[in-house]
Amino acid sequence: MTAIAARTFAWKRPSVLPGFNLTLGYSLVYLSIIVLLPLAALLLRPTELGLDGFWKAVTAPRVIASLKLSFGASAIAALVNCAFGLIVAWVLARYEFPLKRVVDALVDLPFALPTAVAGIALTSLYAPNGWTGSLLAPLGIKVAFTPVGIVIALIFIGLPFVVRTVQPVLLDLDREVEDAAASLGATRWQNFRMVILPSIFPALLTGLALAFARAVGEYGSVIFIAGNMPMKSEIAPLLIVTKLEQYDYAGAAAIAVVMLIASFIMLLVINLLQRWARRHEDRG
């Protein structure tokens, strides 16, 4: 009787949150207001153009150029962050060195720094008369006001996503497995490729997806260093803002829908790769 009474008391014990039905209702209402309604408005607004008008709006040469630049630069920046973010996470997780906490804190700087401030700082640094730009200018290398500058800005704002996703996984890895592989004759590269990489691969893909998603929609840190020249260094978010300033709301929504669909497709592919990596890891 005592056990039954204890279980009954535990079942009836009040919780911090209200009952399941009420909590679920709050959650659905909140998600509807914050996510679903804006998405529905975004998808419905381009219908004002009609199918032909929508197709003309999203296939205009200026729009195609801006979409290629946004997705291409975001993909390059995400891949660079995937490689160098892994290196930074590895150093922070596996080594002790002076000022390690300072370096660890600097990784989060893009999170705390306003994007406009980051854009101005990068432009001042890489402009032809800046500290770094003045050294590159005699070599014929121009960074600011080119697509290269856009990639650098996207690398800057996307690096923490990879580092902070991979670093906890590296810290939780069992070092005994690596020692066992080394005792069996595995080289450092074999140990990393066959023992460590399969364990961190899902987290690495997650960091890649987060960095890419952040880069695609980035605006503040890019517009200063991009130069914003149509057909050359104009990103899609800037083109959307330009159309909004011209009161072309349907045209801006059409470009946003294309970006939304493309982002969903790429994130779906990355999620499928993550699922495949987890299954492969479980079988191994």
Short mmCIF file of C-alpha atoms in Angstrom, two decimals:
data_model
loop_
_atom_site.label_atom_id
_atom_site.label_comp_id
_atom_site.label_asym_id
_atom_site.label_seq_id
_atom_site.Cartn_x
_atom_site.Cartn_y
_atom_site.Cartn_z
CA MET A 1 0.00 0.00 0.00
CA THR A 2 2.87 2.32 0.77
CA ALA A 3 4.40 1.86 -2.71
CA ILE A 4 1.02 2.40 -4.38
CA ALA A 5 0.41 5.54 -2.33
CA ALA A 6 3.86 6.89 -3.18
CA ARG A 7 3.27 6.32 -6.89
CA THR A 8 -0.15 7.98 -6.66
CA PHE A 9 1.38 10.97 -4.89
CA ALA A 10 4.15 11.21 -7.48
CA TRP A 11 1.60 11.11 -10.30
CA LYS A 12 -0.55 13.81 -8.69
CA ARG A 13 2.38 15.95 -7.56
CA PRO A 14 2.07 19.42 -9.11
CA SER A 15 4.75 20.44 -11.61
CA VAL A 16 6.17 23.81 -12.53
CA LEU A 17 4.39 23.76 -15.89
CA PRO A 18 0.63 23.26 -16.30
CA GLY A 19 -0.90 20.08 -17.68
CA PHE A 20 0.10 18.57 -21.01
CA ASN A 21 -2.94 19.82 -22.94
CA LEU A 22 -2.57 23.38 -21.73
CA THR A 23 1.21 23.39 -22.25
CA LEU A 24 0.84 21.95 -25.74
CA GLY A 25 -1.76 24.59 -26.57
CA TYR A 26 0.51 27.40 -25.40
CA SER A 27 3.39 25.95 -27.44
CA LEU A 28 1.34 25.68 -30.62
CA VAL A 29 -0.05 29.20 -30.25
CA TYR A 30 3.41 30.60 -29.61
CA LEU A 31 4.93 28.79 -32.61
CA SER A 32 2.02 29.87 -34.79
CA ILE A 33 2.46 33.54 -33.92
CA ILE A 34 6.25 33.58 -34.08
CA VAL A 35 6.94 31.15 -36.95
CA LEU A 36 3.94 29.90 -38.90
CA LEU A 37 2.10 33.19 -39.47
CA PRO A 38 5.18 35.06 -40.80
CA LEU A 39 6.02 32.11 -43.06
CA ALA A 40 2.44 31.97 -44.32
CA ALA A 41 2.50 35.70 -45.06
CA LEU A 42 5.81 35.31 -46.85
CA LEU A 43 4.49 32.49 -49.03
CA LEU A 44 1.20 34.24 -49.83
CA ARG A 45 2.57 37.68 -50.71
CA PRO A 46 4.22 36.65 -54.04
CA THR A 47 0.86 35.31 -55.27
CA GLU A 48 0.01 38.91 -56.12
CA LEU A 49 2.45 38.65 -59.02
CA GLY A 50 0.94 35.53 -60.51
CA LEU A 51 3.02 32.61 -61.72
CA ASP A 52 4.53 34.48 -64.67
CA GLY A 53 5.29 37.54 -62.58
CA PHE A 54 6.87 35.42 -59.87
CA TRP A 55 9.07 33.64 -62.39
CA LYS A 56 10.17 36.91 -63.98
CA ALA A 57 10.92 38.39 -60.56
CA VAL A 58 13.16 35.53 -59.40
CA THR A 59 14.90 34.92 -62.75
CA ALA A 60 15.94 38.51 -63.42
CA PRO A 61 19.71 38.64 -64.07
CA ARG A 62 20.33 40.87 -61.04
CA VAL A 63 18.41 38.50 -58.77
CA ILE A 64 20.17 35.40 -60.13
CA ALA A 65 23.56 37.06 -59.61
CA SER A 66 22.73 38.02 -56.02
CA LEU A 67 21.41 34.55 -55.20
CA LYS A 68 24.50 32.89 -56.65
CA LEU A 69 26.73 35.18 -54.65
CA SER A 70 24.81 34.69 -51.38
CA PHE A 71 24.64 30.91 -51.56
CA GLY A 72 28.09 30.48 -53.09
CA ALA A 73 29.83 32.72 -50.56
CA SER A 74 27.87 31.11 -47.71
CA ALA A 75 28.85 27.61 -48.84
CA ILE A 76 32.53 28.55 -49.15
CA ALA A 77 32.53 30.26 -45.75
CA ALA A 78 30.78 27.31 -44.11
CA LEU A 79 33.29 24.82 -45.56
CA VAL A 80 36.22 26.97 -44.43
CA ASN A 81 34.71 27.24 -40.96
CA CYS A 82 34.14 23.49 -40.93
CA ALA A 83 37.87 22.86 -41.41
CA PHE A 84 39.35 25.62 -39.29
CA GLY A 85 36.58 25.44 -36.67
CA LEU A 86 37.48 21.79 -36.14
CA ILE A 87 41.13 22.78 -35.66
CA VAL A 88 40.24 25.51 -33.16
CA ALA A 89 37.90 23.16 -31.26
CA TRP A 90 40.61 20.49 -31.22
CA VAL A 91 43.21 22.89 -29.80
CA LEU A 92 40.84 24.17 -27.12
CA ALA A 93 39.72 20.67 -26.13
CA ARG A 94 43.02 18.80 -26.20
CA TYR A 95 45.79 21.26 -25.26
CA GLU A 96 46.67 23.52 -22.37
CA PHE A 97 48.51 26.74 -23.15
CA PRO A 98 48.84 30.27 -21.75
CA LEU A 99 45.85 32.56 -22.24
CA LYS A 100 43.66 29.62 -23.25
CA ARG A 101 40.63 31.17 -21.56
CA VAL A 102 41.19 34.39 -23.49
CA VAL A 103 41.29 32.51 -26.79
CA ASP A 104 38.21 30.54 -25.76
CA ALA A 105 36.37 33.78 -25.02
CA LEU A 106 37.47 35.36 -28.32
CA VAL A 107 35.70 32.55 -30.20
CA ASP A 108 32.38 33.94 -28.94
CA LEU A 109 33.21 37.50 -30.01
CA PRO A 110 31.08 37.34 -33.20
CA PHE A 111 28.10 36.40 -31.02
CA ALA A 112 28.46 39.48 -28.83
CA LEU A 113 29.68 41.97 -31.42
CA PRO A 114 26.95 43.83 -33.34
CA THR A 115 27.06 42.82 -36.98
CA ALA A 116 27.33 46.41 -38.18
CA VAL A 117 30.35 46.97 -35.95
CA ALA A 118 31.93 43.80 -37.30
CA GLY A 119 31.33 44.96 -40.88
CA ILE A 120 32.85 48.37 -40.24
CA ALA A 121 35.87 46.83 -38.50
CA LEU A 122 36.49 44.34 -41.31
CA THR A 123 36.10 47.06 -43.94
CA SER A 124 38.58 49.31 -42.14
CA LEU A 125 41.00 46.40 -41.87
CA TYR A 126 40.80 45.14 -45.46
CA ALA A 127 40.23 48.43 -47.30
CA PRO A 128 43.09 49.46 -49.64
CA ASN A 129 44.28 51.93 -47.01
CA GLY A 130 43.66 49.59 -44.05
CA TRP A 131 46.23 47.70 -42.02
CA THR A 132 45.85 44.45 -43.94
CA GLY A 133 44.55 45.88 -47.21
CA SER A 134 47.57 48.17 -47.58
CA LEU A 135 49.83 45.12 -47.43
CA LEU A 136 47.77 43.20 -49.99
CA ALA A 137 47.29 46.10 -52.41
CA PRO A 138 50.91 46.08 -53.75
CA LEU A 139 50.41 42.37 -54.52
CA GLY A 140 47.33 43.16 -56.61
CA ILE A 141 45.00 41.52 -54.07
CA LYS A 142 41.81 43.43 -53.31
CA VAL A 143 39.59 42.15 -50.53
CA ALA A 144 37.22 44.92 -49.52
CA PHE A 145 34.35 45.70 -51.91
CA THR A 146 34.73 42.32 -53.65
CA PRO A 147 33.16 38.87 -53.19
CA VAL A 148 36.32 37.87 -51.32
CA GLY A 149 35.46 40.39 -48.62
CA ILE A 150 31.98 38.91 -48.36
CA VAL A 151 33.44 35.44 -47.77
CA ILE A 152 35.77 36.78 -45.06
CA ALA A 153 32.88 38.50 -43.29
CA LEU A 154 30.81 35.30 -43.41
CA ILE A 155 33.74 33.28 -42.09
CA PHE A 156 34.05 35.70 -39.18
CA ILE A 157 30.42 35.45 -38.12
CA GLY A 158 30.11 31.67 -38.70
CA LEU A 159 33.21 30.29 -36.95
CA PRO A 160 31.69 30.09 -33.42
CA PHE A 161 28.88 27.82 -34.62
CA VAL A 162 31.32 25.10 -35.64
CA VAL A 163 33.63 25.49 -32.66
CA ARG A 164 30.88 25.47 -30.05
CA THR A 165 29.18 22.47 -31.67
CA VAL A 166 32.27 20.29 -31.98
CA GLN A 167 34.16 21.27 -28.83
CA PRO A 168 31.79 19.58 -26.30
CA VAL A 169 31.85 16.35 -28.31
CA LEU A 170 35.65 16.33 -28.31
CA LEU A 171 35.66 16.90 -24.56
CA ASP A 172 33.30 13.96 -24.00
CA LEU A 173 35.23 11.49 -26.17
CA ASP A 174 36.70 8.53 -24.31
CA ARG A 175 40.48 8.81 -24.56
CA GLU A 176 40.87 5.13 -23.70
CA VAL A 177 39.53 4.17 -27.13
CA GLU A 178 42.19 6.31 -28.79
CA ASP A 179 44.89 4.82 -26.55
CA ALA A 180 43.68 1.33 -27.41
CA ALA A 181 43.86 2.10 -31.14
CA ALA A 182 47.36 3.53 -30.71
CA SER A 183 48.48 0.44 -28.79
CA LEU A 184 47.28 -1.70 -31.70
CA GLY A 185 49.58 0.17 -34.07
CA ALA A 186 47.28 2.89 -35.45
CA THR A 187 49.03 6.04 -36.57
CA ARG A 188 47.79 9.48 -35.52
CA TRP A 189 46.04 9.95 -38.85
CA GLN A 190 44.42 6.50 -38.67
CA ASN A 191 43.34 7.19 -35.09
CA PHE A 192 41.73 10.45 -36.12
CA ARG A 193 40.13 9.12 -39.31
CA MET A 194 38.79 5.83 -37.93
CA VAL A 195 38.13 6.60 -34.25
CA ILE A 196 37.64 10.32 -33.69
CA LEU A 197 36.11 11.56 -36.95
CA PRO A 198 33.14 9.12 -36.97
CA SER A 199 32.24 10.28 -33.45
CA ILE A 200 32.38 14.01 -34.18
CA PHE A 201 31.07 13.88 -37.75
CA PRO A 202 27.37 14.46 -36.84
CA ALA A 203 28.35 17.44 -34.66
CA LEU A 204 30.60 18.74 -37.43
CA LEU A 205 27.71 18.59 -39.90
CA THR A 206 25.49 20.39 -37.40
CA GLY A 207 28.04 23.18 -37.08
CA LEU A 208 28.32 23.33 -40.86
CA ALA A 209 24.54 23.67 -41.19
CA LEU A 210 24.35 26.38 -38.53
CA ALA A 211 27.21 28.35 -40.07
CA PHE A 212 25.66 28.10 -43.52
CA ALA A 213 22.19 29.11 -42.30
CA ARG A 214 23.62 32.12 -40.47
CA ALA A 215 25.71 33.17 -43.49
CA VAL A 216 22.84 32.99 -46.00
CA GLY A 217 20.76 35.53 -44.13
CA GLU A 218 23.62 37.74 -42.92
CA TYR A 219 23.22 41.42 -43.71
CA GLY A 220 24.83 43.82 -41.26
CA SER A 221 28.43 42.61 -41.41
CA VAL A 222 28.38 42.18 -45.21
CA ILE A 223 26.92 45.37 -46.65
CA PHE A 224 29.88 47.49 -45.53
CA ILE A 225 32.63 45.28 -46.94
CA ALA A 226 30.74 44.09 -50.03
CA GLY A 227 30.62 47.34 -51.94
CA ASN A 228 27.05 46.44 -53.03
CA MET A 229 27.69 46.66 -56.75
CA PRO A 230 24.85 45.04 -58.75
CA MET A 231 25.83 41.90 -60.67
CA LYS A 232 29.15 41.79 -58.82
CA SER A 233 29.03 42.18 -55.03
CA GLU A 234 25.34 42.57 -54.22
CA ILE A 235 23.95 39.93 -51.88
CA ALA A 236 20.35 38.72 -51.93
CA PRO A 237 19.36 40.14 -48.50
CA LEU A 238 20.48 43.58 -49.67
CA LEU A 239 18.43 43.22 -52.85
CA ILE A 240 15.40 42.32 -50.74
CA VAL A 241 15.89 45.46 -48.63
CA THR A 242 16.27 47.52 -51.82
CA LYS A 243 12.97 46.22 -53.17
CA LEU A 244 11.28 46.95 -49.85
CA GLU A 245 12.54 50.52 -50.00
CA GLN A 246 11.01 50.73 -53.48
CA TYR A 247 7.70 49.42 -52.07
CA ASP A 248 7.98 46.30 -54.20
CA TYR A 249 6.83 44.03 -51.39
CA ALA A 250 5.75 41.18 -53.64
CA GLY A 251 9.09 41.16 -55.47
CA ALA A 252 11.00 41.17 -52.19
CA ALA A 253 8.86 38.30 -50.89
CA ALA A 254 9.47 36.33 -54.10
CA ILE A 255 13.24 36.51 -53.62
CA ALA A 256 12.81 35.60 -49.95
CA VAL A 257 10.74 32.54 -50.88
CA VAL A 258 13.47 31.32 -53.23
CA MET A 259 16.06 31.75 -50.49
CA LEU A 260 13.80 29.97 -48.01
CA ILE A 261 13.22 26.98 -50.29
CA ALA A 262 16.90 26.68 -51.20
CA SER A 263 17.90 26.88 -47.53
CA PHE A 264 15.36 24.22 -46.55
CA ILE A 265 16.64 21.90 -49.28
CA MET A 266 20.27 22.28 -48.23
CA LEU A 267 19.41 21.82 -44.55
CA LEU A 268 17.40 18.72 -45.44
CA VAL A 269 20.39 17.27 -47.25
CA ILE A 270 22.64 18.00 -44.27
CA ASN A 271 20.12 16.41 -41.87
CA LEU A 272 20.00 13.29 -44.04
CA LEU A 273 23.79 13.16 -43.95
CA GLN A 274 23.68 13.49 -40.16
CA ARG A 275 21.21 10.61 -39.90
CA TRP A 276 23.37 8.48 -42.17
CA ALA A 277 26.46 9.31 -40.07
CA ARG A 278 24.71 8.33 -36.84
CA ARG A 279 23.52 5.03 -38.31
CA HIS A 280 27.00 4.34 -39.63
CA GLU A 281 28.45 5.13 -36.19
CA ASP A 282 25.94 2.82 -34.43
CA ARG A 283 26.73 -0.04 -36.80
CA GLY A 284 30.43 0.51 -36.27
#
